[in-house]
JSON list of N, CA and C in Angstrom, two decimals:
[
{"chain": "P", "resi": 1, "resn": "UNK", "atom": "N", "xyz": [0.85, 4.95, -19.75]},
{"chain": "P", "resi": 1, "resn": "UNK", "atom": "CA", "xyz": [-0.36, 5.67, -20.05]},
{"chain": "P", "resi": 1, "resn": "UNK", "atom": "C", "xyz": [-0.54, 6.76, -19.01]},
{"chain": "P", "resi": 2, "resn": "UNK", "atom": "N", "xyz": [-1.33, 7.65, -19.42]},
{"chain": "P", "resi": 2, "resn": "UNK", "atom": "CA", "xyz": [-1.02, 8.81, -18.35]},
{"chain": "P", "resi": 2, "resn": "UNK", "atom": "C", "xyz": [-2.98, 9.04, -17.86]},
{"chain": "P", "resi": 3, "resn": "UNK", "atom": "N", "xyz": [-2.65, 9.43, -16.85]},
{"chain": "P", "resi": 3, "resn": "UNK", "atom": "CA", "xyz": [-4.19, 9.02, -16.25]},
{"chain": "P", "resi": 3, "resn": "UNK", "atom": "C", "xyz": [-4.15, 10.48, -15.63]},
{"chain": "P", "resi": 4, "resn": "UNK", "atom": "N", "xyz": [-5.53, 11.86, -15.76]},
{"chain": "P", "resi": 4, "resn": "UNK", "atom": "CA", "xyz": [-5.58, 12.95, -15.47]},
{"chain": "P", "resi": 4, "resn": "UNK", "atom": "C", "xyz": [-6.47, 12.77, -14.99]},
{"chain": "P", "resi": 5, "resn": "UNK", "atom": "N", "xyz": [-7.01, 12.74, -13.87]},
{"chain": "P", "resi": 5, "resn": "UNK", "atom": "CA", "xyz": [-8.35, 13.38, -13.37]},
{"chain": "P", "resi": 5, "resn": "UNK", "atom": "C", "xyz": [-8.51, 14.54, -12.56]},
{"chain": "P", "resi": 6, "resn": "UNK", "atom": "N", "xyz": [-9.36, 15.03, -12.81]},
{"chain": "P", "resi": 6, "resn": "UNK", "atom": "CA", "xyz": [-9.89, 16.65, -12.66]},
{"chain": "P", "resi": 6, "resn": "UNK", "atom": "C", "xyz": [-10.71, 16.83, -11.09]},
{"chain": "P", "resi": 7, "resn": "UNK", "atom": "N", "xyz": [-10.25, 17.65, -10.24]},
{"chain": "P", "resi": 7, "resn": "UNK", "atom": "CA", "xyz": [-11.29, 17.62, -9.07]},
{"chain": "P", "resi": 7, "resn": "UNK", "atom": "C", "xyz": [-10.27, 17.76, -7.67]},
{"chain": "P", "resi": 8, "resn": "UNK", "atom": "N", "xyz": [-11.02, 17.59, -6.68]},
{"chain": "P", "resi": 8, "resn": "UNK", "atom": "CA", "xyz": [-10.24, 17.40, -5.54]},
{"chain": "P", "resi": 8, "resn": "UNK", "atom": "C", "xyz": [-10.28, 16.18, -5.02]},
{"chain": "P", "resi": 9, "resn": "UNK", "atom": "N", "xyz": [-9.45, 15.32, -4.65]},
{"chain": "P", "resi": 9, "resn": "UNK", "atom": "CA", "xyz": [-9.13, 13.79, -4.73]},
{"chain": "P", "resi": 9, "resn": "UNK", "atom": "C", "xyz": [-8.46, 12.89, -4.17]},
{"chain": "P", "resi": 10, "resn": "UNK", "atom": "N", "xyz": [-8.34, 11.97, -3.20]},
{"chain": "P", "resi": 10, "resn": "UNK", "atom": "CA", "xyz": [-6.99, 11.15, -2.54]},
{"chain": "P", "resi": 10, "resn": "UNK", "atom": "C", "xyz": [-7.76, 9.80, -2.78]},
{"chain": "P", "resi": 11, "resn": "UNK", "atom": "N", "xyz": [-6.56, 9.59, -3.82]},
{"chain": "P", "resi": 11, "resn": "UNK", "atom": "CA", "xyz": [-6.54, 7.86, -4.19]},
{"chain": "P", "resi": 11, "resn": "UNK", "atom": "C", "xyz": [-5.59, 7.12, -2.77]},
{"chain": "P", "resi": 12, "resn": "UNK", "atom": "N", "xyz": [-6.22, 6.36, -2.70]},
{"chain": "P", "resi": 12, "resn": "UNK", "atom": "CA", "xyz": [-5.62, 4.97, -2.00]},
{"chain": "P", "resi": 12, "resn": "UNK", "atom": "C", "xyz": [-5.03, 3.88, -2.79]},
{"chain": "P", "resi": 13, "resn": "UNK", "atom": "N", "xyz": [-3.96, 3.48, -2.00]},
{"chain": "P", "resi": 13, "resn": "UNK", "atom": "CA", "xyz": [-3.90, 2.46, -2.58]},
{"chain": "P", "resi": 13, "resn": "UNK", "atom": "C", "xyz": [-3.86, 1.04, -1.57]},
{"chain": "P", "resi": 14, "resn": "UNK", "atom": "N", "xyz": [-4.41, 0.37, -1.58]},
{"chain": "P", "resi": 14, "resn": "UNK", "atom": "CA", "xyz": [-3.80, -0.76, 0.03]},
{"chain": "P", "resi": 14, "resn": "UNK", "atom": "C", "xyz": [-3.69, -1.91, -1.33]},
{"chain": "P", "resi": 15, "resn": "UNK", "atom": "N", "xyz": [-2.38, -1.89, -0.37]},
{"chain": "P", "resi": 15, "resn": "UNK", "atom": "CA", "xyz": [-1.15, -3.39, -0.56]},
{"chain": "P", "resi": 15, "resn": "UNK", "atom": "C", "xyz": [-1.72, -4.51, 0.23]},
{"chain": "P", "resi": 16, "resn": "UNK", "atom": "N", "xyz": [-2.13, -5.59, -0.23]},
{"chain": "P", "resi": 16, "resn": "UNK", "atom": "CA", "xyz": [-2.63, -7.05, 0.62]},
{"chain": "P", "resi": 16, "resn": "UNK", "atom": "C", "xyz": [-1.68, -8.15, 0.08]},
{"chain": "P", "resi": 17, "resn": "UNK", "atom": "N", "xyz": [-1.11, -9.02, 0.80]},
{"chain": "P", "resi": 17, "resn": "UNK", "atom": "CA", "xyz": [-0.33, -10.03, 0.85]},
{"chain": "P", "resi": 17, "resn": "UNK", "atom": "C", "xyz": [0.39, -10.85, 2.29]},
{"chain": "P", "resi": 18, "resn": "UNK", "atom": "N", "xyz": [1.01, -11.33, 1.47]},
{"chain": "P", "resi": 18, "resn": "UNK", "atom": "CA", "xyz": [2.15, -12.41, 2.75]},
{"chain": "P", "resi": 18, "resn": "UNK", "atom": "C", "xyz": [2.94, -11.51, 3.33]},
{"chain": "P", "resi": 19, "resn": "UNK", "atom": "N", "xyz": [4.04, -12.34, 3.76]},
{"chain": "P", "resi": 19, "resn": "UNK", "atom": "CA", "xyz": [4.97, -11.75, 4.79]},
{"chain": "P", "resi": 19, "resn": "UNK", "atom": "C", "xyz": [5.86, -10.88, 3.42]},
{"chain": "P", "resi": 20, "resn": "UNK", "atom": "N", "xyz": [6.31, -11.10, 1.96]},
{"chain": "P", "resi": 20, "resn": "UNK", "atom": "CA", "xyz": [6.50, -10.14, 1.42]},
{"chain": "P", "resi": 20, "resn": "UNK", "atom": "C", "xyz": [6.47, -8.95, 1.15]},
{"chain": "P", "resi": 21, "resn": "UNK", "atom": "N", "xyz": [4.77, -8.38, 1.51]},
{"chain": "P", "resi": 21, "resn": "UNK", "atom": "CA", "xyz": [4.22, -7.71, 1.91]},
{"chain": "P", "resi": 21, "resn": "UNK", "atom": "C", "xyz": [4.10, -6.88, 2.69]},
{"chain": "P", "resi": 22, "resn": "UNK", "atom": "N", "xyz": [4.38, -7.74, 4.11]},
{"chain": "P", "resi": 22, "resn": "UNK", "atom": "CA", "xyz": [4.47, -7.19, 5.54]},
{"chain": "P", "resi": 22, "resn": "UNK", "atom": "C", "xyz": [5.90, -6.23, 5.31]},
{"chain": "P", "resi": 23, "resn": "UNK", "atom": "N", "xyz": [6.83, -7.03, 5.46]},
{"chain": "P", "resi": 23, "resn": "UNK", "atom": "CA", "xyz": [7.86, -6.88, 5.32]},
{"chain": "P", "resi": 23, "resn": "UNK", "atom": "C", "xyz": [8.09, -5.86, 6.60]},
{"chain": "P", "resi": 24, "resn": "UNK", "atom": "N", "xyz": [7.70, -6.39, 7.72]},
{"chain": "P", "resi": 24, "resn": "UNK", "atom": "CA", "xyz": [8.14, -5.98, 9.03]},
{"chain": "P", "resi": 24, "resn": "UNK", "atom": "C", "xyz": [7.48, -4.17, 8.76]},
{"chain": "P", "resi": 25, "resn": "UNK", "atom": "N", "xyz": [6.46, -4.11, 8.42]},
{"chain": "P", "resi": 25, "resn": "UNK", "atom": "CA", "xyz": [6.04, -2.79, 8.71]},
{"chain": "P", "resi": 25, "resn": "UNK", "atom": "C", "xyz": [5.56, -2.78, 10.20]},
{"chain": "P", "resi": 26, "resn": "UNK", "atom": "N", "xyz": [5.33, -3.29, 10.95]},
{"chain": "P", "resi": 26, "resn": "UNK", "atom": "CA", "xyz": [4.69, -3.04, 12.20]},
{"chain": "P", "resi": 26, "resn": "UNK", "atom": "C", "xyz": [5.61, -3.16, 13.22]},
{"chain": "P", "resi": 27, "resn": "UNK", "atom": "N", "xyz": [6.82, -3.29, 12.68]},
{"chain": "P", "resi": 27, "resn": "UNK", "atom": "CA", "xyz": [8.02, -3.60, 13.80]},
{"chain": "P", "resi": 27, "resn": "UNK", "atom": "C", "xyz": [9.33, -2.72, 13.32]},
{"chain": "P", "resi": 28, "resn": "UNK", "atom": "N", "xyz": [8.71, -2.10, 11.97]},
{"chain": "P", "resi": 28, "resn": "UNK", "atom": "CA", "xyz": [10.12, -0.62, 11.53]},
{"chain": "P", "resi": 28, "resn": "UNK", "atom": "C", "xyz": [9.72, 0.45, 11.86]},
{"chain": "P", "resi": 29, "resn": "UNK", "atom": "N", "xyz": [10.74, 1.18, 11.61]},
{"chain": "P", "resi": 29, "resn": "UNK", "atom": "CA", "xyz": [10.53, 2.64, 11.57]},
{"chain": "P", "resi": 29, "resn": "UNK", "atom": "C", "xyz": [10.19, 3.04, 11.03]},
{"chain": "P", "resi": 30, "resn": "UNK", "atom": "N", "xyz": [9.82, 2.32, 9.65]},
{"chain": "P", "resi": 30, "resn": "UNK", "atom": "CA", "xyz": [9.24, 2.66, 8.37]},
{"chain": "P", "resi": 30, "resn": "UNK", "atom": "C", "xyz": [7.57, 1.88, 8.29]},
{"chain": "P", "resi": 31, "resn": "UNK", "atom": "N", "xyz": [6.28, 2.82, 8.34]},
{"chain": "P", "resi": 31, "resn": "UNK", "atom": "CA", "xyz": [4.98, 2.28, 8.58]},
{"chain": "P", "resi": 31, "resn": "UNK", "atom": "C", "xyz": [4.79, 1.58, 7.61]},
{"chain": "P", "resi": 32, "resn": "UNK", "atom": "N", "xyz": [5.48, 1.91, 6.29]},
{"chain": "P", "resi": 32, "resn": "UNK", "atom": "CA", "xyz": [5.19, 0.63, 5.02]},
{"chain": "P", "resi": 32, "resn": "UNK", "atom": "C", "xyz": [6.13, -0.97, 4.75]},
{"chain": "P", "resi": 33, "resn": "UNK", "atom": "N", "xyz": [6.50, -0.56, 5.81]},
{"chain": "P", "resi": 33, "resn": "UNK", "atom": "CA", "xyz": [7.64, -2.01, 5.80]},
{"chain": "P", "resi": 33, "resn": "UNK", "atom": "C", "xyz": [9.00, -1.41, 5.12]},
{"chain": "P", "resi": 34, "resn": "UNK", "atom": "N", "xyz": [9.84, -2.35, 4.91]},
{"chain": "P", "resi": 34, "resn": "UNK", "atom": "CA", "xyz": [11.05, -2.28, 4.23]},
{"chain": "P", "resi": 34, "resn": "UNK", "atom": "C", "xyz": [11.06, -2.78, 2.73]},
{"chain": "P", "resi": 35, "resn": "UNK", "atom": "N", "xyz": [9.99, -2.94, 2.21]},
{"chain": "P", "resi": 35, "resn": "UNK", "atom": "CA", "xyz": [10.02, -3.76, 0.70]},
{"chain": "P", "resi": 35, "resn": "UNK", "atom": "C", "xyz": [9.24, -2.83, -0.31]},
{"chain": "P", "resi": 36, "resn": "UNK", "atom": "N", "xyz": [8.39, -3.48, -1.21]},
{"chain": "P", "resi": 36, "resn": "UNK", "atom": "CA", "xyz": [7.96, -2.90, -2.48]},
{"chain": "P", "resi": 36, "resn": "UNK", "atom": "C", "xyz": [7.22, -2.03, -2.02]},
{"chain": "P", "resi": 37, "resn": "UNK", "atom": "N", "xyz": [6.03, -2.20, -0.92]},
{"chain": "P", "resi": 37, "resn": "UNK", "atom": "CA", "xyz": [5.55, -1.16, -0.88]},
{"chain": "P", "resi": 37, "resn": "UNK", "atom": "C", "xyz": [6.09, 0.30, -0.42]},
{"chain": "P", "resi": 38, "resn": "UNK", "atom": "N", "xyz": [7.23, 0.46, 0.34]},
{"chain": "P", "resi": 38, "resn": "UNK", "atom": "CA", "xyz": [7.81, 1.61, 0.56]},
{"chain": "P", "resi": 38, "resn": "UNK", "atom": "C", "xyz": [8.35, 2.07, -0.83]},
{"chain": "P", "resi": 39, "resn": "UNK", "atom": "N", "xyz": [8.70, 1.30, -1.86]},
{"chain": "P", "resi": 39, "resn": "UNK", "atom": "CA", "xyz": [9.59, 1.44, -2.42]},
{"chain": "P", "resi": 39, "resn": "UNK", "atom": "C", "xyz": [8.19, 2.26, -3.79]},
{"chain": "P", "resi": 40, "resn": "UNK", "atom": "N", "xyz": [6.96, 1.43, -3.83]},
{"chain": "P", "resi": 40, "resn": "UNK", "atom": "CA", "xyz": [5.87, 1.79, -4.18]},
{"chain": "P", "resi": 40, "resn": "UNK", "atom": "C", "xyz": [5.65, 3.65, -4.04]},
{"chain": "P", "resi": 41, "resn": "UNK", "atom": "N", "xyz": [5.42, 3.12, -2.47]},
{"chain": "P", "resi": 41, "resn": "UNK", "atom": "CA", "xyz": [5.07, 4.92, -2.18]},
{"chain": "P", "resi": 41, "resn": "UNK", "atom": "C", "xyz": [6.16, 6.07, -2.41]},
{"chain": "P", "resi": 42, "resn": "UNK", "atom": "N", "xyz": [7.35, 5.51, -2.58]},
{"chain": "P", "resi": 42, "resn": "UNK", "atom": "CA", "xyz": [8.83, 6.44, -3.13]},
{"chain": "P", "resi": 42, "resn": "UNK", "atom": "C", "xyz": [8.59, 6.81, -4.81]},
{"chain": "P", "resi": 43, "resn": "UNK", "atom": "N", "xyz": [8.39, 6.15, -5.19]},
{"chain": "P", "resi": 43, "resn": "UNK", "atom": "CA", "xyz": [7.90, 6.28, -6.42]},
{"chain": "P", "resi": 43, "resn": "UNK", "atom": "C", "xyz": [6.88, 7.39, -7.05]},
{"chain": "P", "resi": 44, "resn": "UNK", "atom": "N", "xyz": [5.42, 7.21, -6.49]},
{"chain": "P", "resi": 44, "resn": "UNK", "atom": "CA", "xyz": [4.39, 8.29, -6.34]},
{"chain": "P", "resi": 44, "resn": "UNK", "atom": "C", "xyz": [5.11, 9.51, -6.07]},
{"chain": "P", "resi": 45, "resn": "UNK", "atom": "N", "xyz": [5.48, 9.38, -4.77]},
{"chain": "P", "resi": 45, "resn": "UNK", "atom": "CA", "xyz": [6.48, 10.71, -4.05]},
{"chain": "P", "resi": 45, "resn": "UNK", "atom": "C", "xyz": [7.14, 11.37, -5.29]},
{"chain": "P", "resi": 46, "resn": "UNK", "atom": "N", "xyz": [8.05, 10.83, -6.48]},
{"chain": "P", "resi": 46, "resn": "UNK", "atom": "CA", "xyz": [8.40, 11.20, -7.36]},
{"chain": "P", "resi": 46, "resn": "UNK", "atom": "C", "xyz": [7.87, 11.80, -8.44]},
{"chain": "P", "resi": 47, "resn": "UNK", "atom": "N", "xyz": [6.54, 11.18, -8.70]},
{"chain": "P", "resi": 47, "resn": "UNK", "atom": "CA", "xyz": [5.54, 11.64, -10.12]},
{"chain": "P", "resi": 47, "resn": "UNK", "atom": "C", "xyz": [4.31, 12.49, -9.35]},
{"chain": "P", "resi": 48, "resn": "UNK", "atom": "N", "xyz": [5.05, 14.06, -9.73]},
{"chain": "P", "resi": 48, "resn": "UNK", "atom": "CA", "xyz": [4.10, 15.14, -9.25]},
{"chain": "P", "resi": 48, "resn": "UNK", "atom": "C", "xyz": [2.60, 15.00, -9.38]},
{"chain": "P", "resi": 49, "resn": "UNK", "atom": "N", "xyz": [2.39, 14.44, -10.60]},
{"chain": "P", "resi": 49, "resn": "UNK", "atom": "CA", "xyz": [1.02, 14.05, -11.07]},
{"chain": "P", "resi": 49, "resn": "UNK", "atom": "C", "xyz": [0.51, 13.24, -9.77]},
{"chain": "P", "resi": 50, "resn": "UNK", "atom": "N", "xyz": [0.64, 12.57, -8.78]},
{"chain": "P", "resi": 50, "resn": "UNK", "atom": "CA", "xyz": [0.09, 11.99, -7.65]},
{"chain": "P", "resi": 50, "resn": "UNK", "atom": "C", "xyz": [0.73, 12.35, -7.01]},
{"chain": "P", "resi": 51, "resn": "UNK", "atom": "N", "xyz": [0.63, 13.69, -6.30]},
{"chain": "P", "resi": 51, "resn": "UNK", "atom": "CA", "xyz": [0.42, 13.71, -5.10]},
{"chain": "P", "resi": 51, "resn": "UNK", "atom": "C", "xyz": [-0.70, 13.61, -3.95]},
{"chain": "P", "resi": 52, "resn": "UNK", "atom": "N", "xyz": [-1.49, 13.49, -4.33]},
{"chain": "P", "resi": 52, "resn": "UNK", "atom": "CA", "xyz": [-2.69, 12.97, -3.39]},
{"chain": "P", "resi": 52, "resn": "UNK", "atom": "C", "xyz": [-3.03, 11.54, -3.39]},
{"chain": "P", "resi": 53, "resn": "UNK", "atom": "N", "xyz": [-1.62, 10.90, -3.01]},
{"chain": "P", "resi": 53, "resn": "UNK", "atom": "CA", "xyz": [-2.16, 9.01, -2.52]},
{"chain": "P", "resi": 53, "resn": "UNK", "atom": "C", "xyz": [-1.48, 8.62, -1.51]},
{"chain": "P", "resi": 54, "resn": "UNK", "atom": "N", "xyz": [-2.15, 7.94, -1.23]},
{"chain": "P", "resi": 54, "resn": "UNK", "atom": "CA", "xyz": [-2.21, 7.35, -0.08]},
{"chain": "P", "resi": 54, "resn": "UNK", "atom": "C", "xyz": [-1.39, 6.19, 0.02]},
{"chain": "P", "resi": 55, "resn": "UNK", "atom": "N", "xyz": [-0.91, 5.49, 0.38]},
{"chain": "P", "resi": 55, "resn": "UNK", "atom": "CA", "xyz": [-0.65, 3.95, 0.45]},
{"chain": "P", "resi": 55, "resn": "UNK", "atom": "C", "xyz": [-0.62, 3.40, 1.98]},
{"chain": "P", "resi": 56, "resn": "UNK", "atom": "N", "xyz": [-1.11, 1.83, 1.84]},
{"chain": "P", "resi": 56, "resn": "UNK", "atom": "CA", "xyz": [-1.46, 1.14, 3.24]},
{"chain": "P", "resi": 56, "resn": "UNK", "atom": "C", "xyz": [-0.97, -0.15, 3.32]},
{"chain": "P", "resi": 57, "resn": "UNK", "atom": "N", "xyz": [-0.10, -0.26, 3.85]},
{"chain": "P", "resi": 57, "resn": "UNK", "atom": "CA", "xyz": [0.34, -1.87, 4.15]},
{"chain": "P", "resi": 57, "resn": "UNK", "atom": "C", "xyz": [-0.45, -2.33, 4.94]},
{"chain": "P", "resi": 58, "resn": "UNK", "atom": "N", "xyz": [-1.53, -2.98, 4.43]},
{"chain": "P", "resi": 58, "resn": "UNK", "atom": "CA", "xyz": [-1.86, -4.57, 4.99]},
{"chain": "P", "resi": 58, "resn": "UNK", "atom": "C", "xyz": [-1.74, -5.60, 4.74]},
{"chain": "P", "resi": 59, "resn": "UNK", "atom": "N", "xyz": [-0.42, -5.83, 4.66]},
{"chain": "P", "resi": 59, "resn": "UNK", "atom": "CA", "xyz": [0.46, -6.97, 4.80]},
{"chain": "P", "resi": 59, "resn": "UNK", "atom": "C", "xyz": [0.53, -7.71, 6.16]},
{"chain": "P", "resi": 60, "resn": "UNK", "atom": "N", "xyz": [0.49, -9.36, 6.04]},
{"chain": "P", "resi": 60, "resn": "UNK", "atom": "CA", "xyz": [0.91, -10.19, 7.30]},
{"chain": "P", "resi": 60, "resn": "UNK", "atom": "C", "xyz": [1.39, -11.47, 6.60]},
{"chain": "P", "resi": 61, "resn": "UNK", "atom": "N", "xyz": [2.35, -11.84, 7.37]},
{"chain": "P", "resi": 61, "resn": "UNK", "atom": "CA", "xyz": [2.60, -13.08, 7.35]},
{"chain": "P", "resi": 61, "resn": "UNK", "atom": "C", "xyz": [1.63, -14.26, 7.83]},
{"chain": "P", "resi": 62, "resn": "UNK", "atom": "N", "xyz": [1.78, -15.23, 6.63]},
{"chain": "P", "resi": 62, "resn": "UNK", "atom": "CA", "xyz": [0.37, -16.19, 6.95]},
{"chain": "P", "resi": 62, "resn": "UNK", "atom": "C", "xyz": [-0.80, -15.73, 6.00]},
{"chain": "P", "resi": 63, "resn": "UNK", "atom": "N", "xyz": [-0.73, -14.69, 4.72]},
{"chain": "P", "resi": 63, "resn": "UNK", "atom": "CA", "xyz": [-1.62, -14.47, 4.30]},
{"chain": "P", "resi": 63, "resn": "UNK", "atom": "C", "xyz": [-2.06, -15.44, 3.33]},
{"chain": "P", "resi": 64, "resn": "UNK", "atom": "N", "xyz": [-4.03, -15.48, 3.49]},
{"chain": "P", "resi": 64, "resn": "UNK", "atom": "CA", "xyz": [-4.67, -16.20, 2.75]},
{"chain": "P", "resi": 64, "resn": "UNK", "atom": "C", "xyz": [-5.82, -15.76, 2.60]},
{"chain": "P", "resi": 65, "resn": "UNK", "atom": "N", "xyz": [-6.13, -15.34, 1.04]},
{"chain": "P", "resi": 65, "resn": "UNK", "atom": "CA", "xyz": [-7.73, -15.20, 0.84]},
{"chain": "P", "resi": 65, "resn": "UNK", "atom": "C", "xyz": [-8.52, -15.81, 1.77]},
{"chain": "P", "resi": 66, "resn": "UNK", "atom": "N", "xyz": [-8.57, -16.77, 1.94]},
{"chain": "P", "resi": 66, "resn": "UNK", "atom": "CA", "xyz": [-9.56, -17.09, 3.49]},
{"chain": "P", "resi": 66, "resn": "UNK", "atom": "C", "xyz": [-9.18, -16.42, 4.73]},
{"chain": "P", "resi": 67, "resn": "UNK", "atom": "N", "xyz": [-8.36, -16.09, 5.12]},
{"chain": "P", "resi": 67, "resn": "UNK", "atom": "CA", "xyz": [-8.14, -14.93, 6.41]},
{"chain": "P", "resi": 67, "resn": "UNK", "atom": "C", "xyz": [-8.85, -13.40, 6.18]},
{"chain": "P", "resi": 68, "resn": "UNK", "atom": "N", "xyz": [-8.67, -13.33, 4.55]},
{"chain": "P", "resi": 68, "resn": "UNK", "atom": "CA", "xyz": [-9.00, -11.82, 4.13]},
{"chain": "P", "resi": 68, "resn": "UNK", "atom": "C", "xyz": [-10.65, -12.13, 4.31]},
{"chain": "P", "resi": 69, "resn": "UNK", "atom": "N", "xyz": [-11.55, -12.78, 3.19]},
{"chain": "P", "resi": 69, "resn": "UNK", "atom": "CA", "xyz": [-13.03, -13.11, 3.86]},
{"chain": "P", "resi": 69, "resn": "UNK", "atom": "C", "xyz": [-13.55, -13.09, 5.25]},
{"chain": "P", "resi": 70, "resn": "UNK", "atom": "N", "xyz": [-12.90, -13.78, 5.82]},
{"chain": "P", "resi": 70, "resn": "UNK", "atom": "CA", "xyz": [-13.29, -13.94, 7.65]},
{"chain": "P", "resi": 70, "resn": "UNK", "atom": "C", "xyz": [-13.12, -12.20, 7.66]},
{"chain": "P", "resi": 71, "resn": "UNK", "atom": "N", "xyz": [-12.18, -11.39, 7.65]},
{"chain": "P", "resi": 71, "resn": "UNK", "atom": "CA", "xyz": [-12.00, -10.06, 8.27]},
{"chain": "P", "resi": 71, "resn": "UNK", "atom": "C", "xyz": [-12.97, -9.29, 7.83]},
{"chain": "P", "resi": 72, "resn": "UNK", "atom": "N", "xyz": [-13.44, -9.79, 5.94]},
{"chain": "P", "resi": 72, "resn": "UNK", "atom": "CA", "xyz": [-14.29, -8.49, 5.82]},
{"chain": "P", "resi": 72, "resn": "UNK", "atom": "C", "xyz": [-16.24, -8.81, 6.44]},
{"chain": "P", "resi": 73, "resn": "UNK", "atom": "N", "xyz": [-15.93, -10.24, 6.46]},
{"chain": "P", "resi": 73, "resn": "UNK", "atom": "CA", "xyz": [-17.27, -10.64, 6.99]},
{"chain": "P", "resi": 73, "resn": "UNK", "atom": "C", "xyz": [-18.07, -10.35, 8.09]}
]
């Protein structure tokens, strides 16, 4: 489906999960890790139609909806 919106604009996107997730972003050279989400933001990079996004690994190992509550609380 193709999604147009009109205006000036930067979508986000943040990635939340386990160590899948993480996938050693905080210890590569690469700030999105080595997994889907780099592979995520390569993608966008490709479809001219988004160029204004963002993407955020907050990924950790050990993730649990109850860790995520405590943080936003």
């Amino acid at each position: 489906k193709n999604i147009s919106i009109k205006g000036s604009y930067t979508m986000q996107i943040i990635c939340l999960g386990d160590s899948i997730t993480d996938c050693n972003h905080l210890f590569e050279d690469f700030p999105l890790g080595n997994g889907y989400v780099q592979i995520l933001s390569e993608m966008f990079k490709k479809e001219t139609s988004f160029n204004n996004v963002q993407i955020k690994n907050y990924g950790f190992d050990g993730f649990t909806v109850a860790r995520v509550l405590d943080n936003i609380r």
